[in-house]
Amino acid sequence: MIVLDENSLDCAVELIKNGELVVIPTETVYGLASNALDGKAVSKIFAAKGRPQDNPLIVHIADISEADNLVSSFPEKAEVLTEKFWPGPLTIILPKSDIVPEEVTAGLDTVAIRMPSHPLARKIISLSGVPLAAPSANRSGSPSPTSVCHVIEDMGGRVKAVVDGGNCTVGVESTVISFAQEKPRLFRPGAVTTEEIEDLIGDIEIDKAVYSKPDGAIKPSSPGMKYKHYSPRADVIMVSGSQEKYINFVKEQCGREGAYALCYDEDVPFLGARALSYGKKDDFSEQARKLFSCFRKLDSMGAEIIFARAPERTGMGLAVYNRLIRAAGFNFIDLSRRH
Ligand code: TXA
Ligand code: MG
């Protein structure tokens, strides 16, 4: 895999024009991109990632005007959100137009669109002259990559090139909100928070899958939500409760080989070498930025079981909570109920 930079973007653009894949940086996570209007190029993404065929992709654009061709309608509330949050970590789902190939939408009649704020992402899209379909550039099921090293770990040998845009500043994938039904519905929480969205367009629905385990019998509205996701190789157990209870619990558990704590900065002095912090207790942006690289680091440290301190669910904390509970396969211990 060759590593390109801002001075060699023409090479990335050439690959895209030839129907090949390139990993591009975005402010959220690195994306595995191809020409979104070329169904054959898009199917290569599924093969390289090992992604289930029924999981649709996000289409990335460089300018708001490019969205019009991709959709058959653009409700006013969606317009209000894109005016405020584009470019940035917000994806909207709208009824698709005929030019979007079914490989992108996995046969659905809606399309997910996002305009990233990373300058290199926008430059690559503009120079390519086409919108780019791009899921996170990880192997299906593993944590999304937030640095070039992560990309090489997962995609080396499977994709020809990655454009180095530095470490991702957001660190978790975009907020996904759907306008395909009566009331706007949040499918995936991200850096654009529910509170910020509701301030602008009023009440939205939060899809059940944001908090709770998908019910095998019900077809999820966003296919990606049914898969176990974002996980390190180690088993993750999410633990909630006071700091004192968490620390006592982890001290008991971390006696065994391969057991580690994924905790706040404030907990580390009490836990020692088997603890890795994913940020300060009240700094949700820092937690989001560090979470996925902590998963990878814990794997490299030889972790077999990880006791992760559960984040708050307000603001961007909800995005961190959502990724952690999925990584944990909904394994949750609530210490506040224990004496
Ligand atoms: O921040 C991001 O969104 C990153 C960067 C690369 O832009 N991309 C990303 O893509 O996270 P991906 O494929 O890993 O996640 C896209 C999610 C999936 O859960 C998928 O099921 C959902 O969006 N999705 C895409 N199109 C959809 C549609 N038409 N209807 C419902 N859900 C959709
Ligand atoms: Mg993904």
Coordinates of C-alpha atoms in Angstrom, one line a residue, residues 71-314:
V71 CA -31.9 12.7 -4.2
S72 CA -35.5 12.9 -5.3
S73 CA -36.5 15.3 -2.6
F74 CA -34.9 17.5 0.0
P75 CA -37.2 18.4 3.0
E76 CA -36.8 21.8 4.6
K77 CA -35.6 20.4 8.0
A78 CA -32.8 18.5 6.2
E79 CA -31.8 21.7 4.5
V80 CA -31.7 23.6 7.8
L81 CA -29.3 21.0 9.2
T82 CA -27.0 20.9 6.2
E83 CA -26.8 24.6 6.1
K84 CA -25.6 24.6 9.7
F85 CA -23.5 21.5 9.9
W86 CA -22.0 20.9 6.4
P87 CA -19.2 20.6 5.9
G88 CA -18.9 18.4 9.0
P89 CA -19.7 15.1 10.7
L90 CA -23.4 14.8 9.7
T91 CA -24.9 12.3 7.3
I92 CA -28.5 12.7 6.1
I93 CA -30.6 10.0 4.6
L94 CA -33.1 11.0 1.8
P95 CA -35.0 9.3 -1.0
K96 CA -32.5 8.5 -3.7
S97 CA -32.5 9.6 -7.4
D98 CA -32.0 7.2 -10.3
I99 CA -28.3 8.0 -10.8
V100 CA -27.3 6.4 -7.5
P101 CA -26.4 2.7 -8.2
E102 CA -28.0 0.0 -6.1
E103 CA -24.6 -1.2 -5.1
V104 CA -24.3 2.0 -3.0
T105 CA -27.7 1.7 -1.3
A106 CA -27.8 -2.1 -1.0
G107 CA -31.1 -2.0 -2.8
L108 CA -32.8 0.5 -0.5
D109 CA -34.7 3.5 -2.1
T110 CA -32.8 6.0 0.1
V111 CA -29.3 7.3 0.0
A112 CA -27.0 8.6 2.8
I113 CA -25.1 11.8 2.0
R114 CA -22.3 13.6 3.8
M115 CA -20.0 16.6 3.1
P116 CA -16.8 16.1 5.1
S117 CA -14.9 19.0 6.5
H118 CA -11.4 17.5 6.1
P119 CA -9.7 19.7 3.4
L120 CA -8.0 16.8 1.7
A121 CA -11.2 14.8 1.5
R122 CA -13.0 17.7 -0.2
K123 CA -10.0 18.3 -2.5
I124 CA -10.0 14.6 -3.6
I125 CA -13.7 14.7 -4.2
S126 CA -13.6 17.9 -6.3
L127 CA -10.6 16.8 -8.3
S128 CA -12.2 13.4 -9.0
G129 CA -15.3 15.2 -10.3
V130 CA -17.7 12.6 -8.9
P131 CA -19.2 11.9 -5.4
L132 CA -17.3 9.2 -3.5
A133 CA -18.9 6.2 -1.7
A134 CA -16.9 5.4 1.4
P135 CA -17.4 3.3 4.5
S136 CA -14.9 3.4 7.3
A137 CA -11.6 1.9 6.1
N138 CA -11.5 -0.9 8.6
R139 CA -12.0 -4.7 8.1
S140 CA -15.6 -5.3 8.8
G141 CA -16.3 -5.6 12.5
S142 CA -13.0 -4.0 13.8
P143 CA -12.7 -0.5 15.1
S144 CA -12.7 2.3 12.6
P145 CA -9.3 3.7 11.7
T146 CA -8.3 7.1 13.0
S147 CA -4.7 7.2 11.8
V148 CA -2.7 5.9 8.7
C149 CA -1.2 3.2 10.9
H150 CA -4.6 1.7 11.6
V151 CA -5.4 1.8 7.9
I152 CA -2.2 -0.1 7.0
E153 CA -2.9 -2.6 9.7
D154 CA -6.4 -3.4 8.3
M155 CA -6.1 -2.7 4.6
G156 CA -2.5 -3.2 3.7
G157 CA -2.3 -5.6 0.7
R158 CA -6.1 -5.1 0.0
V159 CA -6.0 -1.5 -1.3
K160 CA -3.4 0.3 -3.5
A161 CA -3.1 3.6 -1.7
V162 CA -4.0 5.7 1.3
V163 CA -3.8 9.5 1.5
D164 CA -2.3 10.6 4.8
G165 CA -4.3 13.4 6.4
G166 CA -3.0 13.0 9.9
N167 CA -4.9 11.8 12.9
C168 CA -8.7 12.2 12.7
T169 CA -9.9 15.1 14.9
V170 CA -13.4 13.7 15.7
G171 CA -12.5 10.0 16.0
V172 CA -16.0 8.5 15.8
E173 CA -18.1 8.2 12.7
S174 CA -20.6 10.9 11.6
T175 CA -24.1 11.4 13.1
V176 CA -26.6 9.7 10.8
I177 CA -30.2 11.1 10.6
S178 CA -32.9 9.9 8.3
F179 CA -35.6 12.0 6.6
A180 CA -37.1 9.0 4.9
Q181 CA -40.1 8.9 7.2
E182 CA -42.6 11.4 8.7
K183 CA -40.4 12.3 11.7
P184 CA -36.6 12.7 11.4
R185 CA -35.0 9.8 13.1
L186 CA -31.4 9.4 14.5
F187 CA -29.8 6.2 13.4
R188 CA -26.3 6.8 14.7
P189 CA -25.1 9.4 17.3
G190 CA -21.9 11.4 16.5
A191 CA -20.2 14.7 17.0
V192 CA -23.3 16.6 15.9
T193 CA -25.4 16.0 19.0
T194 CA -29.1 15.2 19.4
E195 CA -29.4 18.4 21.5
E196 CA -27.9 20.5 18.7
I197 CA -30.2 19.0 16.1
E198 CA -33.3 19.4 18.2
D199 CA -32.4 23.0 18.9
L200 CA -32.7 23.7 15.2
I201 CA -35.5 21.4 13.9
G202 CA -37.4 20.4 17.0
D203 CA -38.1 16.8 18.4
I204 CA -36.5 13.9 16.5
E205 CA -36.9 10.2 17.1
I206 CA -34.0 8.2 18.5
D207 CA -33.9 4.8 16.8
K208 CA -34.1 2.0 19.4
A209 CA -30.9 0.5 18.1
V210 CA -28.9 3.5 19.3
Y211 CA -29.2 2.2 22.9
S212 CA -30.4 -1.3 22.9
K213 CA -29.6 -4.7 21.5
P214 CA -31.1 -5.2 18.1
D215 CA -34.0 -7.7 18.1
G216 CA -33.2 -10.5 15.7
A217 CA -36.8 -10.7 14.7
I218 CA -37.1 -7.0 13.7
K219 CA -35.5 -5.7 10.5
P220 CA -33.4 -2.7 11.6
S221 CA -34.0 0.6 9.7
S222 CA -30.3 1.1 9.3
P223 CA -28.7 -2.2 8.3
G224 CA -25.3 -1.4 9.9
M225 CA -26.9 -1.4 13.3
K226 CA -27.5 -5.1 13.4
Y227 CA -23.8 -6.0 13.2
K228 CA -21.4 -6.4 16.1
H229 CA -19.2 -3.4 15.5
Y230 CA -16.1 -1.5 16.4
S231 CA -14.7 -4.2 18.6
P232 CA -11.2 -5.0 19.6
R233 CA -10.2 -8.7 19.5
A234 CA -10.5 -8.8 23.3
D235 CA -14.0 -9.2 24.9
V236 CA -15.3 -5.9 26.2
I237 CA -17.6 -5.5 29.2
M238 CA -19.1 -2.1 29.9
V239 CA -19.2 -1.2 33.6
S240 CA -21.2 1.7 35.1
G241 CA -21.4 3.0 38.7
S242 CA -19.5 5.4 41.0
Q243 CA -15.7 5.8 40.7
E244 CA -15.2 4.0 44.0
K245 CA -17.3 1.0 42.9
Y246 CA -15.6 0.8 39.5
I247 CA -12.2 0.9 41.0
N248 CA -12.9 -1.8 43.5
F249 CA -14.5 -4.0 40.9
V250 CA -11.6 -3.6 38.5
K251 CA -9.1 -4.3 41.2
E252 CA -10.8 -7.6 41.9
Q253 CA -11.0 -8.5 38.2
C254 CA -7.6 -7.4 37.0
G255 CA -5.8 -10.0 39.0
R256 CA -6.3 -12.4 36.1
E257 CA -4.0 -12.6 33.2
G258 CA -5.1 -10.5 30.1
A259 CA -7.6 -8.4 32.1
Y260 CA -7.4 -4.6 31.5
A261 CA -9.4 -1.5 32.5
L262 CA -10.4 1.1 29.9
C263 CA -11.1 4.1 32.1
Y264 CA -11.0 7.9 32.7
D265 CA -7.8 9.8 33.4
E266 CA -9.1 10.3 36.9
D267 CA -9.1 6.5 37.5
V268 CA -5.6 5.7 36.4
P269 CA -3.7 6.7 39.6
F270 CA -5.8 4.1 41.5
L271 CA -5.4 1.3 38.9
G272 CA -1.8 1.2 37.7
A273 CA -0.3 -0.6 34.8
R274 CA -3.4 -2.6 33.7
A275 CA -5.4 0.6 33.0
L276 CA -5.6 2.6 29.9
S277 CA -7.4 6.0 29.8
Y278 CA -9.6 7.1 27.0
G279 CA -9.9 10.7 28.3
K280 CA -11.0 12.9 31.1
K281 CA -14.4 12.1 32.7
D282 CA -16.2 15.2 31.4
D283 CA -14.4 15.6 28.0
F284 CA -16.6 13.6 25.6
S285 CA -14.7 14.9 22.5
E286 CA -11.4 13.6 23.9
Q287 CA -13.1 10.3 24.7
A288 CA -14.4 10.1 21.1
R289 CA -11.0 11.0 19.6
K290 CA -9.2 8.3 21.6
L291 CA -11.6 5.4 21.9
F292 CA -10.8 3.4 18.7
S293 CA -7.1 3.8 19.0
C294 CA -7.4 2.6 22.7
F295 CA -9.1 -0.5 21.4
R296 CA -6.3 -1.2 19.1
K297 CA -3.7 -0.4 21.7
L298 CA -5.3 -2.8 24.2
D299 CA -5.2 -5.6 21.7
S300 CA -1.5 -4.9 21.1
M301 CA -0.9 -5.0 24.9
G302 CA -2.4 -8.6 24.9
A303 CA -5.7 -7.8 26.5
E304 CA -8.2 -10.7 26.5
I305 CA -10.9 -9.0 28.5
I306 CA -11.5 -5.2 28.9
F307 CA -13.6 -3.6 31.6
A308 CA -14.6 -0.3 30.1
R309 CA -16.0 2.5 32.3
A310 CA -19.3 3.5 30.8
P311 CA -19.5 7.1 29.6
E312 CA -22.3 9.6 30.2
R313 CA -25.0 9.6 27.6
T314 CA -25.4 13.4 27.1

